[in-house]
Amino acid sequence: MKKKIIIPLSIIVLVFLVANIVTYAYSNENLFEFFFADNNAVQKKIANNLLTRENQKIEIDNYIINLEESLCEKKTQLGYLVISVSDKNGNKVDADIDKKNNTIKSFGKDNRFTFEYEATGTFTKYAEYKGNKLYIYVSFEINNEIWQDTDLNKCIKITDTAKRINKKYKQYNFNLKFVDDCKEFKSKAGVLYLSPLGLRYVTNNTMDELVITIKDENDKTVNSLSNSDNILSESGQKYNGKAKVQYAAEFDELLDLKKVYNIYINENKLEEVK
């Protein structure tokens, strides 16, 4: 009788362990699961082709700050990061997290660490706890031609307000990896960069009405974006020393570039740059 009881118990324990592993793997610690709405197989394949699973670590006193994952594209200048913060003694890491929207202002004892963004554009940080470990989810869009002015890979700094060098707070950074996974289209008025993460259209003049339509090989609309719907953000920038206007958008779902055949701006077809 004892053997009959032991076997089912061992199976239950095994199932329990597998369930916990699956739960861990698909929790919000995963960049793709956190930022993108659709989790189907095609979307996951696109993400895996772009995703960089990092092993970059910064150790400061008892704090271990680790870049877990990154998803950054150079031409569209969009990026997503997952950063974990843990205590060497296993204690819970303090953090100033907004209870309404989970955005984070600082972390560490007495708000010791803050983020600094050395670019213009959106920079959003969300946070949550998994046990005593703090997870920070970062999304950013660069709307200036930063690689001419600053090191693109080091545009996000972590500032340590407890330490100073030459009267300035000490700063740390990860070496971000930007992939070049993009299609480029041109018109008489400008250039459009399209990646799985989003798009960036650089043109000479402000456009009161702008509709960007992405179509597949059957001329079916894959996505359509308009500045009248506030989907496209507008900003000014310098491009090769000349003033330009930039329109940009981040996609809610990753775009499969293999399905993109044509781009239209206000019904005018753009030419793909091969």
PDB file of C-alpha atoms in Angstrom:
ATOM      1  CA  MET A   1       0.000   0.000   0.000  1.00  0.00           C
ATOM      2  CA  LYS A   2       2.847   2.383   0.802  1.00  0.00           C
ATOM      3  CA  LYS A   3       4.306   2.080  -2.714  1.00  0.00           C
ATOM      4  CA  LYS A   4       0.942   2.955  -4.227  1.00  0.00           C
ATOM      5  CA  ILE A   5       0.875   6.153  -2.179  1.00  0.00           C
ATOM      6  CA  ILE A   6       4.499   7.173  -2.853  1.00  0.00           C
ATOM      7  CA  ILE A   7       4.199   7.047  -6.655  1.00  0.00           C
ATOM      8  CA  PRO A   8       1.200   9.413  -6.915  1.00  0.00           C
ATOM      9  CA  LEU A   9       2.865  11.820  -4.449  1.00  0.00           C
ATOM     10  CA  SER A  10       6.060  11.913  -6.523  1.00  0.00           C
ATOM     11  CA  ILE A  11       4.004  12.705  -9.609  1.00  0.00           C
ATOM     12  CA  ILE A  12       2.194  15.506  -7.770  1.00  0.00           C
ATOM     13  CA  VAL A  13       5.508  17.011  -6.646  1.00  0.00           C
ATOM     14  CA  LEU A  14       6.875  16.835 -10.206  1.00  0.00           C
ATOM     15  CA  VAL A  15       3.764  18.511 -11.627  1.00  0.00           C
ATOM     16  CA  PHE A  16       4.027  21.215  -8.959  1.00  0.00           C
ATOM     17  CA  LEU A  17       7.661  21.949  -9.848  1.00  0.00           C
ATOM     18  CA  VAL A  18       6.951  22.074 -13.584  1.00  0.00           C
ATOM     19  CA  ALA A  19       4.018  24.412 -12.978  1.00  0.00           C
ATOM     20  CA  ASN A  20       6.226  26.744 -10.971  1.00  0.00           C
ATOM     21  CA  ILE A  21       8.904  26.764 -13.682  1.00  0.00           C
ATOM     22  CA  VAL A  22       6.311  27.590 -16.343  1.00  0.00           C
ATOM     23  CA  THR A  23       4.821  30.324 -14.155  1.00  0.00           C
ATOM     24  CA  TYR A  24       8.275  31.832 -13.635  1.00  0.00           C
ATOM     25  CA  ALA A  25       9.158  31.700 -17.324  1.00  0.00           C
ATOM     26  CA  TYR A  26       5.989  33.516 -18.365  1.00  0.00           C
ATOM     27  CA  SER A  27       5.760  36.037 -15.558  1.00  0.00           C
ATOM     28  CA  ASN A  28       6.294  39.748 -16.102  1.00  0.00           C
ATOM     29  CA  GLU A  29      10.041  39.237 -15.708  1.00  0.00           C
ATOM     30  CA  ASN A  30       9.909  38.503 -19.438  1.00  0.00           C
ATOM     31  CA  LEU A  31      10.273  41.644 -21.588  1.00  0.00           C
ATOM     32  CA  PHE A  32       8.036  40.373 -24.364  1.00  0.00           C
ATOM     33  CA  GLU A  33       5.218  39.372 -21.998  1.00  0.00           C
ATOM     34  CA  PHE A  34       5.270  42.747 -20.256  1.00  0.00           C
ATOM     35  CA  PHE A  35       5.357  45.173 -23.188  1.00  0.00           C
ATOM     36  CA  PHE A  36       3.477  43.552 -26.063  1.00  0.00           C
ATOM     37  CA  ALA A  37      -0.211  42.716 -26.172  1.00  0.00           C
ATOM     38  CA  ASP A  38      -0.269  39.677 -28.465  1.00  0.00           C
ATOM     39  CA  ASN A  39       1.690  36.630 -27.310  1.00  0.00           C
ATOM     40  CA  ASN A  40       1.137  34.303 -30.287  1.00  0.00           C
ATOM     41  CA  ALA A  41       3.846  32.123 -31.809  1.00  0.00           C
ATOM     42  CA  VAL A  42       4.651  34.541 -34.667  1.00  0.00           C
ATOM     43  CA  GLN A  43       5.088  37.427 -32.237  1.00  0.00           C
ATOM     44  CA  LYS A  44       7.346  35.347 -29.996  1.00  0.00           C
ATOM     45  CA  LYS A  45       9.511  34.340 -32.956  1.00  0.00           C
ATOM     46  CA  ILE A  46       9.989  37.998 -33.961  1.00  0.00           C
ATOM     47  CA  ALA A  47      10.867  38.878 -30.372  1.00  0.00           C
ATOM     48  CA  ASN A  48      13.379  36.024 -30.050  1.00  0.00           C
ATOM     49  CA  ASN A  49      15.165  37.184 -33.208  1.00  0.00           C
ATOM     50  CA  LEU A  50      15.603  40.673 -31.744  1.00  0.00           C
ATOM     51  CA  LEU A  51      15.854  39.996 -28.023  1.00  0.00           C
ATOM     52  CA  THR A  52      19.225  40.214 -26.301  1.00  0.00           C
ATOM     53  CA  ARG A  53      19.411  38.191 -23.091  1.00  0.00           C
ATOM     54  CA  GLU A  54      21.966  40.136 -21.162  1.00  0.00           C
ATOM     55  CA  ASN A  55      24.459  39.290 -18.467  1.00  0.00           C
ATOM     56  CA  GLN A  56      25.542  42.818 -17.575  1.00  0.00           C
ATOM     57  CA  LYS A  57      25.840  43.442 -13.868  1.00  0.00           C
ATOM     58  CA  ILE A  58      26.645  46.473 -11.730  1.00  0.00           C
ATOM     59  CA  GLU A  59      27.505  45.878  -8.056  1.00  0.00           C
ATOM     60  CA  ILE A  60      27.397  48.844  -5.678  1.00  0.00           C
ATOM     61  CA  ASP A  61      27.777  48.093  -1.972  1.00  0.00           C
ATOM     62  CA  ASN A  62      25.024  45.526  -1.228  1.00  0.00           C
ATOM     63  CA  TYR A  63      23.083  46.277  -4.430  1.00  0.00           C
ATOM     64  CA  ILE A  64      23.224  44.071  -7.526  1.00  0.00           C
ATOM     65  CA  ILE A  65      21.769  45.846 -10.591  1.00  0.00           C
ATOM     66  CA  ASN A  66      21.410  43.476 -13.514  1.00  0.00           C
ATOM     67  CA  LEU A  67      20.318  44.114 -17.100  1.00  0.00           C
ATOM     68  CA  GLU A  68      18.224  40.998 -17.746  1.00  0.00           C
ATOM     69  CA  GLU A  69      16.936  41.592 -21.296  1.00  0.00           C
ATOM     70  CA  SER A  70      17.010  44.278 -23.960  1.00  0.00           C
ATOM     71  CA  LEU A  71      15.218  44.894 -27.236  1.00  0.00           C
ATOM     72  CA  CYS A  72      16.613  47.976 -29.033  1.00  0.00           C
ATOM     73  CA  GLU A  73      16.551  48.971 -32.716  1.00  0.00           C
ATOM     74  CA  LYS A  74      18.982  51.542 -34.095  1.00  0.00           C
ATOM     75  CA  LYS A  75      17.235  53.206 -37.057  1.00  0.00           C
ATOM     76  CA  THR A  76      13.803  53.629 -35.460  1.00  0.00           C
ATOM     77  CA  GLN A  77      15.556  54.520 -32.167  1.00  0.00           C
ATOM     78  CA  LEU A  78      13.194  52.515 -29.983  1.00  0.00           C
ATOM     79  CA  GLY A  79      14.106  50.328 -27.035  1.00  0.00           C
ATOM     80  CA  TYR A  80      12.844  48.144 -24.179  1.00  0.00           C
ATOM     81  CA  LEU A  81      14.782  46.905 -21.140  1.00  0.00           C
ATOM     82  CA  VAL A  82      14.235  44.692 -18.114  1.00  0.00           C
ATOM     83  CA  ILE A  83      16.459  45.511 -15.123  1.00  0.00           C
ATOM     84  CA  SER A  84      16.480  43.632 -11.832  1.00  0.00           C
ATOM     85  CA  VAL A  85      17.769  44.995  -8.517  1.00  0.00           C
ATOM     86  CA  SER A  86      18.546  42.715  -5.590  1.00  0.00           C
ATOM     87  CA  ASP A  87      20.258  42.917  -2.215  1.00  0.00           C
ATOM     88  CA  LYS A  88      23.280  40.681  -1.554  1.00  0.00           C
ATOM     89  CA  ASN A  89      21.844  39.760   1.848  1.00  0.00           C
ATOM     90  CA  GLY A  90      18.451  38.897   0.399  1.00  0.00           C
ATOM     91  CA  ASN A  91      16.677  41.929   1.884  1.00  0.00           C
ATOM     92  CA  LYS A  92      13.886  43.712   0.029  1.00  0.00           C
ATOM     93  CA  VAL A  93      15.136  46.616  -2.094  1.00  0.00           C
ATOM     94  CA  ASP A  94      13.488  49.953  -1.266  1.00  0.00           C
ATOM     95  CA  ALA A  95      11.826  51.784  -4.138  1.00  0.00           C
ATOM     96  CA  ASP A  96       9.636  54.831  -4.729  1.00  0.00           C
ATOM     97  CA  ILE A  97       6.857  53.343  -6.889  1.00  0.00           C
ATOM     98  CA  ASP A  98       3.662  55.184  -7.771  1.00  0.00           C
ATOM     99  CA  LYS A  99       0.766  53.074  -6.470  1.00  0.00           C
ATOM    100  CA  LYS A 100      -1.584  54.187  -9.256  1.00  0.00           C
ATOM    101  CA  ASN A 101       0.449  53.430 -12.386  1.00  0.00           C
ATOM    102  CA  ASN A 102       3.523  51.528 -11.058  1.00  0.00           C
ATOM    103  CA  THR A 103       6.000  54.055 -12.445  1.00  0.00           C
ATOM    104  CA  ILE A 104       9.224  54.269 -10.463  1.00  0.00           C
ATOM    105  CA  LYS A 105      11.103  57.431  -9.450  1.00  0.00           C
ATOM    106  CA  SER A 106      14.037  55.977  -7.517  1.00  0.00           C
ATOM    107  CA  PHE A 107      15.292  52.902  -5.682  1.00  0.00           C
ATOM    108  CA  GLY A 108      17.621  52.055  -2.821  1.00  0.00           C
ATOM    109  CA  LYS A 109      17.689  53.330   0.757  1.00  0.00           C
ATOM    110  CA  ASP A 110      16.803  57.037   1.036  1.00  0.00           C
ATOM    111  CA  ASN A 111      16.040  57.159  -2.722  1.00  0.00           C
ATOM    112  CA  ARG A 112      19.706  56.596  -3.453  1.00  0.00           C
ATOM    113  CA  PHE A 113      19.529  55.663  -7.150  1.00  0.00           C
ATOM    114  CA  THR A 114      17.777  57.524  -9.961  1.00  0.00           C
ATOM    115  CA  PHE A 115      17.788  57.261 -13.764  1.00  0.00           C
ATOM    116  CA  GLU A 116      19.051  59.921 -16.161  1.00  0.00           C
ATOM    117  CA  TYR A 117      18.144  59.909 -19.837  1.00  0.00           C
ATOM    118  CA  GLU A 118      20.760  61.573 -22.059  1.00  0.00           C
ATOM    119  CA  ALA A 119      18.495  61.976 -25.060  1.00  0.00           C
ATOM    120  CA  THR A 120      15.269  63.725 -25.993  1.00  0.00           C
ATOM    121  CA  GLY A 121      12.120  61.646 -26.321  1.00  0.00           C
ATOM    122  CA  THR A 122       9.931  59.471 -24.145  1.00  0.00           C
ATOM    123  CA  PHE A 123      11.500  57.521 -21.281  1.00  0.00           C
ATOM    124  CA  THR A 124       9.137  55.449 -19.138  1.00  0.00           C
ATOM    125  CA  LYS A 125       9.960  53.212 -16.175  1.00  0.00           C
ATOM    126  CA  TYR A 126       7.587  50.737 -14.497  1.00  0.00           C
ATOM    127  CA  ALA A 127       8.429  48.528 -11.522  1.00  0.00           C
ATOM    128  CA  GLU A 128       7.168  45.598  -9.465  1.00  0.00           C
ATOM    129  CA  TYR A 129       8.469  43.160  -6.881  1.00  0.00           C
ATOM    130  CA  LYS A 130       9.031  39.440  -7.302  1.00  0.00           C
ATOM    131  CA  GLY A 131       9.705  38.409  -3.745  1.00  0.00           C
ATOM    132  CA  ASN A 132      12.353  40.807  -2.429  1.00  0.00           C
ATOM    133  CA  LYS A 133      13.802  41.456  -5.877  1.00  0.00           C
ATOM    134  CA  LEU A 134      12.820  44.623  -7.741  1.00  0.00           C
ATOM    135  CA  TYR A 135      12.110  44.470 -11.487  1.00  0.00           C
ATOM    136  CA  ILE A 136      12.185  47.654 -13.568  1.00  0.00           C
ATOM    137  CA  TYR A 137      10.709  47.728 -17.094  1.00  0.00           C
ATOM    138  CA  VAL A 138      12.019  50.555 -19.289  1.00  0.00           C
ATOM    139  CA  SER A 139      10.718  51.759 -22.651  1.00  0.00           C
ATOM    140  CA  PHE A 140      12.253  54.659 -24.566  1.00  0.00           C
ATOM    141  CA  GLU A 141      12.105  56.535 -27.851  1.00  0.00           C
ATOM    142  CA  ILE A 142      14.941  58.765 -29.037  1.00  0.00           C
ATOM    143  CA  ASN A 143      13.729  61.629 -31.196  1.00  0.00           C
ATOM    144  CA  ASN A 144      17.047  63.300 -31.919  1.00  0.00           C
ATOM    145  CA  GLU A 145      19.954  62.014 -33.966  1.00  0.00           C
ATOM    146  CA  ILE A 146      21.795  61.058 -30.823  1.00  0.00           C
ATOM    147  CA  TRP A 147      24.578  58.967 -32.351  1.00  0.00           C
ATOM    148  CA  GLN A 148      26.191  62.170 -33.681  1.00  0.00           C
ATOM    149  CA  ASP A 149      26.263  63.805 -30.221  1.00  0.00           C
ATOM    150  CA  THR A 150      26.484  61.018 -27.655  1.00  0.00           C
ATOM    151  CA  ASP A 151      27.171  57.319 -27.376  1.00  0.00           C
ATOM    152  CA  LEU A 152      23.841  55.728 -28.272  1.00  0.00           C
ATOM    153  CA  ASN A 153      24.697  52.612 -26.268  1.00  0.00           C
ATOM    154  CA  LYS A 154      25.154  54.638 -23.082  1.00  0.00           C
ATOM    155  CA  CYS A 155      22.200  57.031 -23.245  1.00  0.00           C
ATOM    156  CA  ILE A 156      20.645  55.719 -20.003  1.00  0.00           C
ATOM    157  CA  LYS A 157      22.546  56.435 -16.793  1.00  0.00           C
ATOM    158  CA  ILE A 158      22.022  55.242 -13.211  1.00  0.00           C
ATOM    159  CA  THR A 159      22.911  58.048 -10.799  1.00  0.00           C
ATOM    160  CA  ASP A 160      24.217  57.219  -7.317  1.00  0.00           C
ATOM    161  CA  THR A 161      23.345  60.147  -5.033  1.00  0.00           C
ATOM    162  CA  ALA A 162      25.415  58.667  -2.177  1.00  0.00           C
ATOM    163  CA  LYS A 163      28.738  58.988  -3.994  1.00  0.00           C
ATOM    164  CA  ARG A 164      30.433  61.945  -5.660  1.00  0.00           C
ATOM    165  CA  ILE A 165      33.348  62.349  -8.050  1.00  0.00           C
ATOM    166  CA  ASN A 166      34.671  65.909  -8.505  1.00  0.00           C
ATOM    167  CA  LYS A 167      31.544  67.242  -6.759  1.00  0.00           C
ATOM    168  CA  LYS A 168      29.250  65.386  -9.169  1.00  0.00           C
ATOM    169  CA  TYR A 169      27.149  62.331  -8.419  1.00  0.00           C
ATOM    170  CA  LYS A 170      28.718  59.105  -9.625  1.00  0.00           C
ATOM    171  CA  GLN A 171      26.987  57.526 -12.608  1.00  0.00           C
ATOM    172  CA  TYR A 172      26.881  54.030 -14.048  1.00  0.00           C
ATOM    173  CA  ASN A 173      25.541  52.655 -17.312  1.00  0.00           C
ATOM    174  CA  PHE A 174      24.955  49.437 -19.184  1.00  0.00           C
ATOM    175  CA  ASN A 175      26.308  49.013 -22.695  1.00  0.00           C
ATOM    176  CA  LEU A 176      23.052  48.739 -24.627  1.00  0.00           C
ATOM    177  CA  LYS A 177      23.068  46.662 -27.812  1.00  0.00           C
ATOM    178  CA  PHE A 178      21.116  48.168 -30.716  1.00  0.00           C
ATOM    179  CA  VAL A 179      20.297  45.821 -33.591  1.00  0.00           C
ATOM    180  CA  ASP A 180      19.869  47.071 -37.142  1.00  0.00           C
ATOM    181  CA  ASP A 181      16.629  45.347 -38.185  1.00  0.00           C
ATOM    182  CA  CYS A 182      14.867  47.822 -40.365  1.00  0.00           C
ATOM    183  CA  LYS A 183      13.351  48.523 -43.778  1.00  0.00           C
ATOM    184  CA  GLU A 184      13.951  51.934 -45.299  1.00  0.00           C
ATOM    185  CA  PHE A 185      11.581  53.777 -47.643  1.00  0.00           C
ATOM    186  CA  LYS A 186      11.973  57.148 -49.290  1.00  0.00           C
ATOM    187  CA  SER A 187       9.801  59.824 -50.852  1.00  0.00           C
ATOM    188  CA  LYS A 188      10.510  63.264 -52.274  1.00  0.00           C
ATOM    189  CA  ALA A 189       9.799  64.752 -48.853  1.00  0.00           C
ATOM    190  CA  GLY A 190      11.733  62.406 -46.580  1.00  0.00           C
ATOM    191  CA  VAL A 191      12.810  58.987 -45.352  1.00  0.00           C
ATOM    192  CA  LEU A 192      10.814  56.422 -43.373  1.00  0.00           C
ATOM    193  CA  TYR A 193      12.441  53.752 -41.188  1.00  0.00           C
ATOM    194  CA  LEU A 194      10.330  50.721 -40.300  1.00  0.00           C
ATOM    195  CA  SER A 195      11.267  48.064 -37.735  1.00  0.00           C
ATOM    196  CA  PRO A 196       9.310  45.391 -35.842  1.00  0.00           C
ATOM    197  CA  LEU A 197       9.131  47.843 -32.901  1.00  0.00           C
ATOM    198  CA  GLY A 198       7.774  50.893 -34.717  1.00  0.00           C
ATOM    199  CA  LEU A 199       8.543  53.543 -37.311  1.00  0.00           C
ATOM    200  CA  ARG A 200      10.308  56.880 -37.703  1.00  0.00           C
ATOM    201  CA  TYR A 201       9.591  59.291 -40.554  1.00  0.00           C
ATOM    202  CA  VAL A 202      12.058  62.163 -41.080  1.00  0.00           C
ATOM    203  CA  THR A 203      10.845  64.912 -43.387  1.00  0.00           C
ATOM    204  CA  ASN A 204      11.498  68.556 -44.253  1.00  0.00           C
ATOM    205  CA  ASN A 205       8.246  70.153 -43.135  1.00  0.00           C
ATOM    206  CA  THR A 206       5.491  69.845 -40.566  1.00  0.00           C
ATOM    207  CA  MET A 207       2.453  68.007 -41.950  1.00  0.00           C
ATOM    208  CA  ASP A 208      -1.021  68.947 -40.705  1.00  0.00           C
ATOM    209  CA  GLU A 209      -2.465  65.734 -42.071  1.00  0.00           C
ATOM    210  CA  LEU A 210      -0.306  62.631 -42.101  1.00  0.00           C
ATOM    211  CA  VAL A 211      -1.525  59.068 -42.596  1.00  0.00           C
ATOM    212  CA  ILE A 212       1.039  56.272 -42.866  1.00  0.00           C
ATOM    213  CA  THR A 213      -0.341  52.999 -44.221  1.00  0.00           C
ATOM    214  CA  ILE A 214       1.557  49.687 -44.165  1.00  0.00           C
ATOM    215  CA  LYS A 215       0.399  47.041 -46.662  1.00  0.00           C
ATOM    216  CA  ASP A 216       1.235  43.397 -47.404  1.00  0.00           C
ATOM    217  CA  GLU A 217       1.841  41.590 -50.719  1.00  0.00           C
ATOM    218  CA  ASN A 218      -1.934  41.427 -51.391  1.00  0.00           C
ATOM    219  CA  ASP A 219      -2.282  45.171 -50.837  1.00  0.00           C
ATOM    220  CA  LYS A 220      -4.087  44.499 -47.568  1.00  0.00           C
ATOM    221  CA  THR A 221      -3.594  47.061 -44.808  1.00  0.00           C
ATOM    222  CA  VAL A 222      -1.416  45.682 -42.010  1.00  0.00           C
ATOM    223  CA  ASN A 223      -1.402  48.898 -39.988  1.00  0.00           C
ATOM    224  CA  SER A 224      -2.462  52.506 -40.396  1.00  0.00           C
ATOM    225  CA  LEU A 225      -1.270  55.434 -38.277  1.00  0.00           C
ATOM    226  CA  SER A 226      -2.363  59.052 -38.261  1.00  0.00           C
ATOM    227  CA  ASN A 227      -1.189  62.209 -36.518  1.00  0.00           C
ATOM    228  CA  SER A 228      -4.815  63.337 -36.173  1.00  0.00           C
ATOM    229  CA  ASP A 229      -5.391  60.356 -33.843  1.00  0.00           C
ATOM    230  CA  ASN A 230      -2.304  61.275 -31.778  1.00  0.00           C
ATOM    231  CA  ILE A 231      -0.731  57.926 -32.710  1.00  0.00           C
ATOM    232  CA  LEU A 232       2.273  59.607 -34.328  1.00  0.00           C
ATOM    233  CA  SER A 233       4.439  61.815 -32.128  1.00  0.00           C
ATOM    234  CA  GLU A 234       5.958  64.919 -33.712  1.00  0.00           C
ATOM    235  CA  SER A 235       9.319  66.462 -32.869  1.00  0.00           C
ATOM    236  CA  GLY A 236      12.006  68.640 -34.425  1.00  0.00           C
ATOM    237  CA  GLN A 237      15.576  67.473 -34.883  1.00  0.00           C
ATOM    238  CA  LYS A 238      18.804  68.122 -36.717  1.00  0.00           C
ATOM    239  CA  TYR A 239      19.602  65.613 -39.432  1.00  0.00           C
ATOM    240  CA  ASN A 240      23.063  65.906 -41.036  1.00  0.00           C
ATOM    241  CA  GLY A 241      23.198  69.467 -39.734  1.00  0.00           C
ATOM    242  CA  LYS A 242      19.825  70.510 -41.219  1.00  0.00           C
ATOM    243  CA  ALA A 243      16.558  71.109 -39.363  1.00  0.00           C
ATOM    244  CA  LYS A 244      14.055  68.327 -39.894  1.00  0.00           C
ATOM    245  CA  VAL A 245      10.696  67.189 -38.541  1.00  0.00           C
ATOM    246  CA  GLN A 246      10.305  63.677 -37.190  1.00  0.00           C
ATOM    247  CA  TYR A 247       7.164  61.574 -36.767  1.00  0.00           C
ATOM    248  CA  ALA A 248       7.441  58.386 -34.752  1.00  0.00           C
ATOM    249  CA  ALA A 249       5.262  55.597 -33.372  1.00  0.00           C
ATOM    250  CA  GLU A 250       5.704  52.493 -31.230  1.00  0.00           C
ATOM    251  CA  PHE A 251       3.688  49.411 -32.180  1.00  0.00           C
ATOM    252  CA  ASP A 252       1.491  47.591 -29.659  1.00  0.00           C
ATOM    253  CA  GLU A 253       2.309  44.360 -31.490  1.00  0.00           C
ATOM    254  CA  LEU A 254       5.613  43.467 -33.124  1.00  0.00           C
ATOM    255  CA  LEU A 255       5.558  43.808 -36.901  1.00  0.00           C
ATOM    256  CA  ASP A 256       6.716  40.968 -39.144  1.00  0.00           C
ATOM    257  CA  LEU A 257       8.835  42.803 -41.739  1.00  0.00           C
ATOM    258  CA  LYS A 258       8.569  39.872 -44.142  1.00  0.00           C
ATOM    259  CA  LYS A 259       4.883  40.708 -44.594  1.00  0.00           C
ATOM    260  CA  VAL A 260       5.553  44.359 -45.449  1.00  0.00           C
ATOM    261  CA  TYR A 261       5.613  45.129 -49.170  1.00  0.00           C
ATOM    262  CA  ASN A 262       4.418  48.709 -49.523  1.00  0.00           C
ATOM    263  CA  ILE A 263       4.249  51.917 -47.482  1.00  0.00           C
ATOM    264  CA  TYR A 264       1.950  54.800 -48.318  1.00  0.00           C
ATOM    265  CA  ILE A 265       2.009  58.350 -46.984  1.00  0.00           C
ATOM    266  CA  ASN A 266      -1.297  60.109 -47.633  1.00  0.00           C
ATOM    267  CA  GLU A 267      -1.987  57.509 -50.378  1.00  0.00           C
ATOM    268  CA  ASN A 268       1.376  58.173 -52.083  1.00  0.00           C
ATOM    269  CA  LYS A 269       3.486  55.057 -52.410  1.00  0.00           C
ATOM    270  CA  LEU A 270       7.058  55.185 -51.102  1.00  0.00           C
ATOM    271  CA  GLU A 271      10.048  53.547 -52.757  1.00  0.00           C
ATOM    272  CA  GLU A 272      11.897  50.920 -50.734  1.00  0.00           C
ATOM    273  CA  VAL A 273      15.634  51.478 -50.425  1.00  0.00           C
ATOM    274  CA  LYS A 274      17.368  48.162 -51.102  1.00  0.00           C
TER     275      LYS A 274
END
